[in-house]
XYZ file of C-alpha atoms in Angstrom:
634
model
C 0.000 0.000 0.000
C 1.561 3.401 -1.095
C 2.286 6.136 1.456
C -0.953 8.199 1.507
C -2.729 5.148 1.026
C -1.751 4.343 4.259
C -2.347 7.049 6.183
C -6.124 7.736 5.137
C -6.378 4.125 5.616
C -5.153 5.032 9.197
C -7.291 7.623 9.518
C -10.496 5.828 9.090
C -9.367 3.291 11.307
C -8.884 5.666 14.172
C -12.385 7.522 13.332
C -13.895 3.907 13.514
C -12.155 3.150 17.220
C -12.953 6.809 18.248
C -16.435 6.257 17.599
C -16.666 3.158 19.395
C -14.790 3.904 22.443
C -17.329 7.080 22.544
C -20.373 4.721 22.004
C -18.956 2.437 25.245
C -18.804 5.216 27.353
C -22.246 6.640 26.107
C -23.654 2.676 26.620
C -22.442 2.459 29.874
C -24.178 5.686 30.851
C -27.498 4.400 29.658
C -27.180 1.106 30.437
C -26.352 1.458 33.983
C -28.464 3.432 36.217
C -26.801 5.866 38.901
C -26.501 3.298 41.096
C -24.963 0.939 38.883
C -22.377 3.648 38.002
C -21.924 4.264 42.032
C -21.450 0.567 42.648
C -19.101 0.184 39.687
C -17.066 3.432 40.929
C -17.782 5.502 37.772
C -20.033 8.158 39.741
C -19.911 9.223 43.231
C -22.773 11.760 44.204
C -23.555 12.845 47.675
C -20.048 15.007 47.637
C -19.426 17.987 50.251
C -16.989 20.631 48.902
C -14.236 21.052 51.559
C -12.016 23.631 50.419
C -11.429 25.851 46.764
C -7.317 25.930 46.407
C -4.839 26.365 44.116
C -2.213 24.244 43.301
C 1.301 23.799 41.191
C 0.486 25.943 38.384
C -1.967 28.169 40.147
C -4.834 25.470 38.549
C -7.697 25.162 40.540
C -8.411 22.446 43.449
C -11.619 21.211 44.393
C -11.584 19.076 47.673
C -14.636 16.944 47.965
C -15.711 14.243 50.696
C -18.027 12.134 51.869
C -19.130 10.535 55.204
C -18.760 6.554 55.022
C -22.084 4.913 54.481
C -21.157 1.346 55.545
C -20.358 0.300 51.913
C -18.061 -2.727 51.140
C -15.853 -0.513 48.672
C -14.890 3.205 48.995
C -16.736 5.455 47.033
C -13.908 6.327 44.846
C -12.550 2.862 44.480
C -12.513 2.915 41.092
C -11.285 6.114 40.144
C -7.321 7.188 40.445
C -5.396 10.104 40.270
C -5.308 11.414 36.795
C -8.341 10.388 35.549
C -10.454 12.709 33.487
C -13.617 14.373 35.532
C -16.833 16.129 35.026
C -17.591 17.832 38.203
C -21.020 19.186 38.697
C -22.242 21.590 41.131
C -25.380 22.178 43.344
C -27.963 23.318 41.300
C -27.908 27.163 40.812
C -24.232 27.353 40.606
C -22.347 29.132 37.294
C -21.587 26.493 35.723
C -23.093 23.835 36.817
C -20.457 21.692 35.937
C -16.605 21.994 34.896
C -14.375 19.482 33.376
C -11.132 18.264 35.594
C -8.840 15.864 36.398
C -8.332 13.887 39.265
C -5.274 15.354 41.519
C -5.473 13.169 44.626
C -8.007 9.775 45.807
C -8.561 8.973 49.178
C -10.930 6.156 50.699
C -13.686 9.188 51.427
C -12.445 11.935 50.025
C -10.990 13.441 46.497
C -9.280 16.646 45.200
C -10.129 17.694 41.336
C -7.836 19.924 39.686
C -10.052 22.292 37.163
C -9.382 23.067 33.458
C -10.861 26.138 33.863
C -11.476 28.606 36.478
C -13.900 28.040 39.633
C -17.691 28.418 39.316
C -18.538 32.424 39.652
C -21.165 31.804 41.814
C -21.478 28.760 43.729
C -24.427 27.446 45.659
C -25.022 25.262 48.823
C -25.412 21.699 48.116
C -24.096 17.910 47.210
C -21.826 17.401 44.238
C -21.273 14.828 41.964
C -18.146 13.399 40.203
C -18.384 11.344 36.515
C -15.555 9.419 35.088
C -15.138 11.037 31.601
C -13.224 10.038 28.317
C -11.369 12.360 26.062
C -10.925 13.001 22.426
C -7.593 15.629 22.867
C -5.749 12.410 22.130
C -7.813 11.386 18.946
C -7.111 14.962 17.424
C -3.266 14.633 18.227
C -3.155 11.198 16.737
C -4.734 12.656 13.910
C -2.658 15.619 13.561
C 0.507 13.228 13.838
C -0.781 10.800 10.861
C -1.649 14.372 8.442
C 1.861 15.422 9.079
C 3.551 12.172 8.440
C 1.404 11.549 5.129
C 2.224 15.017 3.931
C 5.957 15.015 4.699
C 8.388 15.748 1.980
C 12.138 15.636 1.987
C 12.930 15.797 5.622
C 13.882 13.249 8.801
C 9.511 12.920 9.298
C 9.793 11.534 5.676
C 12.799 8.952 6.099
C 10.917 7.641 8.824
C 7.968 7.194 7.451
C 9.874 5.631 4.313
C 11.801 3.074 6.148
C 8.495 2.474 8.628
C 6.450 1.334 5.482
C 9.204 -1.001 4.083
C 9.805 1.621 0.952
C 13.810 2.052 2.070
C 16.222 0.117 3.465
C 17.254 1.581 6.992
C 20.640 2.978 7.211
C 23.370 1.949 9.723
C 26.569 4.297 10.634
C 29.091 2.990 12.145
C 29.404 1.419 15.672
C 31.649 4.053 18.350
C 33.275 3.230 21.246
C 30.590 3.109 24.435
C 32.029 3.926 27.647
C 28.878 2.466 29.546
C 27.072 4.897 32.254
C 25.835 1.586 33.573
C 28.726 -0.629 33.768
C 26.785 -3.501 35.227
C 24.546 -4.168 31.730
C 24.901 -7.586 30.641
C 26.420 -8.746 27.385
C 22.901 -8.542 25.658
C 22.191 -5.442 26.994
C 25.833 -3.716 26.122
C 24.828 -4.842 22.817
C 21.419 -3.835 22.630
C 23.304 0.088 23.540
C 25.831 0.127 20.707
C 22.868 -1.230 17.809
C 20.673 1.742 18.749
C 23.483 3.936 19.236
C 24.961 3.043 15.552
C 20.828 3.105 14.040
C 20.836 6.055 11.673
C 16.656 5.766 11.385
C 15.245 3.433 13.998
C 16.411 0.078 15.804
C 14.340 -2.014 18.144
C 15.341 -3.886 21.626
C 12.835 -6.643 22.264
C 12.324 -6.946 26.228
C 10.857 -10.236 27.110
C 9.347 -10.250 31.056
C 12.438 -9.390 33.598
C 14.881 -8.655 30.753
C 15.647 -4.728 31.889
C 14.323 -3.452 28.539
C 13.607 0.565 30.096
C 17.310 -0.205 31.958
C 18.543 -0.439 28.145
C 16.493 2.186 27.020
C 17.604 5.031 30.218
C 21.336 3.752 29.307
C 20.697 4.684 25.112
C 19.176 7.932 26.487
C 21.987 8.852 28.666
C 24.707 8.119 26.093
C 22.255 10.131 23.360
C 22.349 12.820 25.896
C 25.984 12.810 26.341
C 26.917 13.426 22.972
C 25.042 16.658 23.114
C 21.550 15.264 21.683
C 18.214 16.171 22.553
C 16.054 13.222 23.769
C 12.462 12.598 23.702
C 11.351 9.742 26.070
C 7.782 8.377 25.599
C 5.475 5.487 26.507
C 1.756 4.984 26.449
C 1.439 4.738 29.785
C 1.931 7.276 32.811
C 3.597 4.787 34.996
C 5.764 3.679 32.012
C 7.308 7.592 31.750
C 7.894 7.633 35.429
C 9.938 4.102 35.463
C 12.031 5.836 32.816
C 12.423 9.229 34.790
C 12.819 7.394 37.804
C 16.024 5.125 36.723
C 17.196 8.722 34.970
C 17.065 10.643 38.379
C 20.757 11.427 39.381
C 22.198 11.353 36.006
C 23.014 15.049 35.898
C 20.462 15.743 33.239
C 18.162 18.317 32.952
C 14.628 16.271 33.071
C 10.936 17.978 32.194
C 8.022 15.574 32.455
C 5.619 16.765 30.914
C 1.589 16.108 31.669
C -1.010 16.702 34.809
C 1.109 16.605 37.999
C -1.300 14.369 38.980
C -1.066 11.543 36.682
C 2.835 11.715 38.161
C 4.251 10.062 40.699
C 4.339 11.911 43.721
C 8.035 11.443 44.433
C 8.859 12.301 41.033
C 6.285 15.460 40.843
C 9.662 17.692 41.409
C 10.712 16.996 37.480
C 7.021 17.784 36.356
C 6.607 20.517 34.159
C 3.832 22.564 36.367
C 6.363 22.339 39.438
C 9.799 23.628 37.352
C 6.963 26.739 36.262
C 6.621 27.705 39.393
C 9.808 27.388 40.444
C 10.907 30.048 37.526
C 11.818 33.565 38.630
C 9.109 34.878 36.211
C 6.083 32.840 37.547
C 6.217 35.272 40.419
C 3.893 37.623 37.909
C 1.567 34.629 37.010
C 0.817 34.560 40.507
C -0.305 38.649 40.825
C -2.538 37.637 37.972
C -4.136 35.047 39.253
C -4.352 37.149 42.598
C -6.099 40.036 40.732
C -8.235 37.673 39.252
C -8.914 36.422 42.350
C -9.442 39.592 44.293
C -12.071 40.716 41.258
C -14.264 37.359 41.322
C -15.192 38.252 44.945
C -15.534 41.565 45.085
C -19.268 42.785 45.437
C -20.685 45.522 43.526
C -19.016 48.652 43.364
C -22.551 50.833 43.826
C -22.343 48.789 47.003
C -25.499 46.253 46.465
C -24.690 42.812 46.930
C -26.067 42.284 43.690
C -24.495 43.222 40.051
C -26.354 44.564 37.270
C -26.425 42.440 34.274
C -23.761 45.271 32.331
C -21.433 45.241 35.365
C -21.471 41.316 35.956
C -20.755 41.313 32.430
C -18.134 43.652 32.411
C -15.965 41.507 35.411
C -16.375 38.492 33.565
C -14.880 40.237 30.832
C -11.829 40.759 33.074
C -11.640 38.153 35.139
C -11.516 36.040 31.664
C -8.539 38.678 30.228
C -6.890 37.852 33.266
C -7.053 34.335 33.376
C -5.737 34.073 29.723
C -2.829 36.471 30.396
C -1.895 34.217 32.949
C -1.862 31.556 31.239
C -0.226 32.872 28.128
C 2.401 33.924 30.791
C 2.463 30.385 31.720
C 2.399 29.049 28.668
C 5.898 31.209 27.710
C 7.821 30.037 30.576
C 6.384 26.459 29.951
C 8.267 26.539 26.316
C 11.297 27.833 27.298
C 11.529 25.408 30.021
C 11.247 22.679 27.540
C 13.268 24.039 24.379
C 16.768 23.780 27.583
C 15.940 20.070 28.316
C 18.288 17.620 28.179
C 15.764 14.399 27.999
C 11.779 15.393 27.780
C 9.377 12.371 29.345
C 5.897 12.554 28.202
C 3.055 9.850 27.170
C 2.665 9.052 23.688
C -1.179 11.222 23.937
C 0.640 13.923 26.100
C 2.590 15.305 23.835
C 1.604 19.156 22.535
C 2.672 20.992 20.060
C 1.734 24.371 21.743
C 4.844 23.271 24.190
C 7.144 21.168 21.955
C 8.327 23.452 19.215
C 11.636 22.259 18.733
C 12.648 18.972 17.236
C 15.016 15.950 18.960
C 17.711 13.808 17.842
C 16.208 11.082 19.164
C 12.937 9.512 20.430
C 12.817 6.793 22.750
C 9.559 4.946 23.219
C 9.223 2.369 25.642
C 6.395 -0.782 25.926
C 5.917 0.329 22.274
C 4.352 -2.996 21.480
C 1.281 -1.239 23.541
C 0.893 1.621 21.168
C -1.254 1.547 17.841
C 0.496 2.967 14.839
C -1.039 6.141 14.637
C -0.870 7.073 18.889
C 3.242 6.020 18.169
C 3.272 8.474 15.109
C 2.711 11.556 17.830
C 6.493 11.745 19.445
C 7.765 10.436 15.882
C 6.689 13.236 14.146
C 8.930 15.642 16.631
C 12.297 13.244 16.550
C 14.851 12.459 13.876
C 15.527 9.007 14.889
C 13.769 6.392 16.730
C 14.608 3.528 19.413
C 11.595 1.072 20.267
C 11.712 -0.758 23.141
C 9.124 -3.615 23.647
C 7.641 -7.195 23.754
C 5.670 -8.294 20.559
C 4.698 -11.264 23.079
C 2.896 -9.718 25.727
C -0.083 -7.628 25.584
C -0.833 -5.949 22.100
C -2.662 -2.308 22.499
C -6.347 -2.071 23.549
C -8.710 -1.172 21.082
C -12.006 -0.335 21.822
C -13.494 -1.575 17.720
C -12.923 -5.289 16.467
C -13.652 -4.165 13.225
C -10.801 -1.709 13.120
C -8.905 -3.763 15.176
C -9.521 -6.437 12.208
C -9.000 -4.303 9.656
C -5.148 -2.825 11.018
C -5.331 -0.836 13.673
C -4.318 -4.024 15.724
C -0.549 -4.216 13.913
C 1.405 -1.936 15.480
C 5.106 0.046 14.436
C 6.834 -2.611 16.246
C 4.932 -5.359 15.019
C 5.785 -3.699 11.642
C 9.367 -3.213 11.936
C 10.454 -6.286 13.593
C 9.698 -7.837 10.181
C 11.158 -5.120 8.026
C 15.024 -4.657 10.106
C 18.449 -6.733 9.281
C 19.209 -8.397 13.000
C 21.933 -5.697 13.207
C 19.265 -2.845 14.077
C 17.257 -5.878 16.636
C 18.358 -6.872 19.962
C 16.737 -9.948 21.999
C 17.565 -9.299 25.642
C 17.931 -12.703 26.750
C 18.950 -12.737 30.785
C 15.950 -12.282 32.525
C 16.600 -10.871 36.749
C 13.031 -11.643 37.670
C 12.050 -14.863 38.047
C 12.351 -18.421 39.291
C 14.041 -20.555 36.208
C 10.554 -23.324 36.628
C 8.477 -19.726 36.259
C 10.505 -18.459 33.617
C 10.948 -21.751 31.438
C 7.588 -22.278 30.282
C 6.737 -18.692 28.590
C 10.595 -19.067 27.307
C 9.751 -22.020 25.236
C 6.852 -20.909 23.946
C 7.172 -17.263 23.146
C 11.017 -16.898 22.610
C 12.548 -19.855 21.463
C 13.848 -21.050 24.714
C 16.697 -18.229 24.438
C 16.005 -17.143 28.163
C 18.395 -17.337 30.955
C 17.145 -16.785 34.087
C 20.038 -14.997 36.019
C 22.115 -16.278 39.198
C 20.538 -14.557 41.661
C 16.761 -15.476 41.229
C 17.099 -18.627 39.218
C 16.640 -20.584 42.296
C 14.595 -18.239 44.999
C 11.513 -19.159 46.724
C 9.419 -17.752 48.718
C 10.312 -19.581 51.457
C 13.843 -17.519 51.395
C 11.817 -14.307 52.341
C 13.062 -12.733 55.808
C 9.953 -14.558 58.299
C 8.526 -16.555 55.575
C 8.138 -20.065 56.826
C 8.913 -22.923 54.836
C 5.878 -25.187 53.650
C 3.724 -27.136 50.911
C 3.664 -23.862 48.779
C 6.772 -21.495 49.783
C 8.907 -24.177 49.495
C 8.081 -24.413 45.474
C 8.589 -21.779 42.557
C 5.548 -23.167 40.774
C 1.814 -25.148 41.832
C -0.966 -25.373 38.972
C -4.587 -26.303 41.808
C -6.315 -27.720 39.068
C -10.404 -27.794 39.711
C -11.367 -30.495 37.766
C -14.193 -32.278 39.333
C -15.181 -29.808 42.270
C -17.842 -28.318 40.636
C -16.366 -24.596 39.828
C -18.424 -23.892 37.159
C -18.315 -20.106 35.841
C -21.222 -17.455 35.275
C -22.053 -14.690 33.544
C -22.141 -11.415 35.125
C -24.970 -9.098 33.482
C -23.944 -6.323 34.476
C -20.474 -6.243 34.179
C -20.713 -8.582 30.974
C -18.177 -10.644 32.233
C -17.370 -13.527 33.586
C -16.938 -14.938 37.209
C -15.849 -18.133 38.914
C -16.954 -17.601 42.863
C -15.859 -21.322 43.624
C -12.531 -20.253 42.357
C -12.299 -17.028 44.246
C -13.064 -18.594 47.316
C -10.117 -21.129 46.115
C -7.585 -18.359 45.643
C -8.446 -16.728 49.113
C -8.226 -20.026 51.121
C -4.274 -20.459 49.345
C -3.793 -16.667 50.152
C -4.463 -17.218 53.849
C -2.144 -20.390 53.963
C 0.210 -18.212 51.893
C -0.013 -15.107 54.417
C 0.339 -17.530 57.616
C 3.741 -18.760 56.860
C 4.828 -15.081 57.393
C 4.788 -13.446 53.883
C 3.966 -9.506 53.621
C 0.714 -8.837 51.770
C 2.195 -6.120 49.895
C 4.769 -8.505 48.188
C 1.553 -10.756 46.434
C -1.136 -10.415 44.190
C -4.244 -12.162 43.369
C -5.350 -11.160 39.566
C -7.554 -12.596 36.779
C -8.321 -12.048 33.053
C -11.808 -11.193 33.747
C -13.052 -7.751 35.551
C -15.978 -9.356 36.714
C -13.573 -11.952 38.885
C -11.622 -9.129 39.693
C -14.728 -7.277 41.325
C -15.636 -10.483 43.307
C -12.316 -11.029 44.277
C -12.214 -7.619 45.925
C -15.182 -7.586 47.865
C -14.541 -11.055 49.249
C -10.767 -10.336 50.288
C -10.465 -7.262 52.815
C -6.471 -7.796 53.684
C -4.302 -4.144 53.765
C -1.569 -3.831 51.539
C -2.496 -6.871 49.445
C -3.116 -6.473 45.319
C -6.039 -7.368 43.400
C -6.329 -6.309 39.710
C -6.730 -7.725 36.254
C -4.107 -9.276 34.228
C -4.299 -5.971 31.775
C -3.613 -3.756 34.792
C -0.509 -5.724 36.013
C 1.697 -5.811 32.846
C 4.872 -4.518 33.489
C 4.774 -5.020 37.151
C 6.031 -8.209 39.439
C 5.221 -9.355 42.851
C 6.994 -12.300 44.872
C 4.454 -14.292 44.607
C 1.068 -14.120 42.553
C -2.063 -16.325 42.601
C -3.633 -16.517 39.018
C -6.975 -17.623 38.362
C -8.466 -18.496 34.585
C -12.344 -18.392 35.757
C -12.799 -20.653 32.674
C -14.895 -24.127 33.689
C -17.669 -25.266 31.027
C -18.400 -28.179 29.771
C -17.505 -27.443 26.130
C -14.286 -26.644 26.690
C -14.438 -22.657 25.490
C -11.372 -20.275 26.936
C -12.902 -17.475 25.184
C -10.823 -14.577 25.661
C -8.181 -16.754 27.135
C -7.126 -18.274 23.445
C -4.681 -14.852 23.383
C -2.412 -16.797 24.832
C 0.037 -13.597 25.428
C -2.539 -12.638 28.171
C -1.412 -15.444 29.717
C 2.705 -14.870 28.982
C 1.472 -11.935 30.942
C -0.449 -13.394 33.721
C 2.530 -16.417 34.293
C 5.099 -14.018 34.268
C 4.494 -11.461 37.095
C 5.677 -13.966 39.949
C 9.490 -13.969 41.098
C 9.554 -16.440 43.755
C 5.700 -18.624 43.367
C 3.173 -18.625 41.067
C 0.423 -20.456 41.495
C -2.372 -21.129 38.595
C -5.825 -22.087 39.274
C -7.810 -23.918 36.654
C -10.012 -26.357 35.227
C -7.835 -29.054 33.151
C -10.786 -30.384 31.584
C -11.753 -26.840 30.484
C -8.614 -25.215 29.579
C -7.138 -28.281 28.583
C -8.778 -28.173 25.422
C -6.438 -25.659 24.179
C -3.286 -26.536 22.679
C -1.281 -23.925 24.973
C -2.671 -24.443 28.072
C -2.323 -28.380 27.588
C 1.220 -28.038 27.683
C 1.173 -25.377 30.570
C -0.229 -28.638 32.118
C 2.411 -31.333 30.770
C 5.114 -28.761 32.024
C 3.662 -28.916 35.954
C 3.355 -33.103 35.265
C 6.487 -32.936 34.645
C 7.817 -30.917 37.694
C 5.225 -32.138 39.751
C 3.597 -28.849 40.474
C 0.273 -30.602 39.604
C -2.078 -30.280 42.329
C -5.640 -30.798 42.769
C -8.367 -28.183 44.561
C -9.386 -31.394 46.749
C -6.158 -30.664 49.033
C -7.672 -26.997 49.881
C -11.362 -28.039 51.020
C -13.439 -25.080 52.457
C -13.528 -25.386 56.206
């Protein structure tokens, strides 16, 4: 398919998931009633304002709370900082509702940060809080694919030339690394010099453990070093703060760029809003926003409480003027902030032109097997080179339309390129610092050719080797599959989350949690997840334990615990795995553990699937094979 082809190909594609992921949200807000959406966490009414601030930036902060009402969950249990808001008001209030985003999520209680200024006039009365979606990243994406279609003779073009297979990438000649990070392994050293010698683009594929964004800080800090401007991306928030965490103490001059609150809070220092108001010049932002302060609650100047409709008018007219100076201010210092950056961190979606004017050297984007095509065109289109870091093995990008999904928007840049480069621009790293070898084996030999080495000092740990961690059946052992063949687990359908459940098996994964948790084991260092939300949601309001993790398999890539309990849901009598058949879900879900994992399933259900039946030979043959009968409920 030709160049332009392509992209309008692209185009629809993303107008066909946009739609779709708008048609969810809108179904979800039918479908469900208001108490639905409360017990799901996507609403929370009943809300008493506790205090109008300001925060970094001088943006506005709404602090809400609520009294507990006895309810299993918190009110905002499903809701986390950085999440996109609509706030509405008591009635009577101007506006009666304002856009935001989460700052800060409490059991009870929950601080918004504005996009816009505070209501004028505000009235006594409960509030209300809606999870909201957001189509800023849809126009970017869209933006980013325009400019690479229509690119002509410049570094936006090469790319896109060598991206679609139309030339050959080019290659310059390997220097001498002296290594910031002298303790990279050999696969990792070479991994460095490849992307370091990549005149376009070169990719470092990261299976589970491998130190794939240790690779990717070490290629940014050498870029750096030679004087080059970096751009580090990901499409995840937590992804950008492993990288700016691992870069913290290199010397560098680091912006991250985004809402404070979708940051870290240890690593809010680097944030863009916080190095604003640390400039000299943000001292006359503030007297702005001061004035504009000072003239939103000043009464009438004919010394009524009330304005007349020309002189409410009037200082709304002002207080407007001011805001925008302020922000233009802001916006100033913002850019120049950014144009003397060594290494800029930023989501793939959370990139702006209005801030980045000035092209980089080089782009790094990490757990780029997670991005479609056209979100991973956004940074590209601001770089003249390109390093992807990723895992074509475990999870592939969600997409909210099958039929686009279907149709391309499922085959991502990586996906792309790993088919298109000579092996001297691709780097497997191969010594993995995460797992037990028995944990690591089985997802080696299926996904990467049995080319993984688990390293020294984890290929043998247990859980049992934990400080106060007693030795038994199941810390002893790296790996137990409790197979539930027989005992009657049989799954359901949830209605209203349209999902699927297993409470036979949740009651299962909480009985080996408590024998787990007796031998001495912090609940902080395990995890309980499933593929399927609904099993998720039971699992949570059955288990009440501080400190210990419950979440889907989705929600934990890129993350490990010392020991996680898995559980497939799956038990029918026709053998369907549904969802389950993506078996990198599961590379995912089996990879997570250092020291035990533990598998729950139905053999006669899962076992219909070619992948799963040798997940089962494998525990035959190490005798991790275990049935639910030696757990009965008490």
């Amino acid at each position: 398919m030709a160049g332009k082809e392509h992209f309008e190909k692209l185009l629809e594609l993303l107008e066909m998931e946009r739609v779709a992921e708008k048609k969810e949200n809108l179904r979800e807000l039918k479908r469900f009633p208001l108490a639905t959406r409360e017990a799901l966490g996507k609403t929370v009414t009943g809300l008493l304002i506790e205090s109008i601030g300001s925060g970094l930036g001088g943006m506005p902060l709404v602090t809400l709370s609520r009294q507990p009402k006895g309810e299993e969950l918190s009110p905002f249990h499903a809701m986390g900082a950085g999440d996109n808001a609509l706030l509405t008001f008591p009635m009577g209030s101007e506006p009666a509702a304002l856009e935001g985003t989460l700052y800060k999520v409490d059991e009870y209680q929950a601080t918004i940060a504005l996009n816009s200024p505070e209501p004028s006039k505000l009235n006594r009365g409960l509030c209300q809080v809606d999870l909201l979606g957001s189509d800023a990243t849809y126009r970017r994406m869209k933006k980013a694919l325009a400019t690479a279609s229509d690119a002509r003779k410049n570094r936006t073009a090469a790319l896109r030339e060598v991206f679609l297979g139309e030339t050959a990438p080019d290659r310059r000649r390997a220097r001498k690394v002296h290594f910031f990070n002298e303790s990279l392994n050999e696969f990792q050293k070479e991994a460095v010099k490849r992307c370091l010698a990549a005149t376009d683009t070169a990719l470092v594929h990261g299976p589970p453990g491998t130190g794939k964004t240790t690779v990717l800080v070490e290629i940014i800090r050498q870029a750096a070093a030679a004087g080059e401007r970096v751009l580090a991306t990901a499409p995840s928030n937590i992804a950008v703060d492993n990288i700016l965490e691992k870069l913290q103490g290199s010397g560098l001059r680091l912006v991250r760029l985004g809402h404070p609150a979708r940051t870290l809070e240890s690593l809010r220092h680097a944030n863009l809003s916080k190095l604003v108001e640390a400039d000299p010049s943000y001292g006359e932002v503030q007297e702005l926003d001061a004035w504009r302060d000072r003239l939103a609650k000043r009464g009438s100047r004919h010394g009524r409480g009330q304005f007349g409709y020309d002189e409410k008018q009037q200082r709304d007219r002002e207080i407007a003027k001011l805001w925008r100076q302020a922000r233009d201010l802001e916006g100033e210092i913002s850019r120049r902030i950014v144009a003397s950056a060594h290494v800029v961190l930023s989501t793939h979606g959370g990139l702006s032109r209005n801030l980045v004017r000035n092209r980089f050297d080089l782009v790094a984007l990490d757990e780029a097997s997670q991005a479609t095509e056209p979100l991973s065109w956004v940074p590209l289109t601001m770089g003249d080179r390109a390093v992807f870091a990723g895992d074509a093995m475990q999870l592939p990008p969600t997409i909210y339309s099958k039929e686009a999904a279907d149709k391309g928007l499922a085959t991502t840049l990586f996906d792309r390129l790993k088919d298109i480069l000579p092996d001297n621009l691709q780097t497997l790293l191969r010594v993995q610092y995460r797992m037990h070898e028995d944990i690591m084996r089985f997802s080696s030999e299926q996904f990467y050719h049995g080319k993984l080495i688990a390293d020294e000092s984890v290929r043998k740990h247990t859980a049992a080797e934990l400080p106060g961690v007693e030795a038994n059946d199941l810390t002893s052992v790296p790996l137990t599959f409790v197979d539930t063949a027989g005992a009657g687990f049989s799954e359901s359908w949830n209605e209203l989350l349209e999902s699927r459940e297993n409470l036979g098996e949740a009651k299962l994964a909480l009985r080996l949690m408590e024998r787990i948790l007796a031998s001495g084991l912090d609940p902080r260092k395990m995890a309980i997840i499933a593929p399927y939300v609904a099993q998720v949601k039971l699992l949570k309001t059955m288990a009440k334990i501080p400190g210990l993790e419950i979440g889907s398999v989705d929600g934990f890539q890129g993350r490990e615990k010392e020991v996680t309990i898995v559980s497939l849901v799956r038990n029918n009598e026709t053998g369907e795995v549904g969802f389950l058949s993506d078996v990198r879900r599961m590379n995912v879900a089996m990879t997570r553990a250092r020291r035990l994992l533990i598998v729950i399933g139905d053999s006669a259900t899962i076992g219909c699937h070619p992948f799963y039946a040798k997940f089962i030979d494998y525990t035959d043959a190490r005798e991790a094979h275990r049935s639910s009968y030696e757990w009965p409920e008490s």
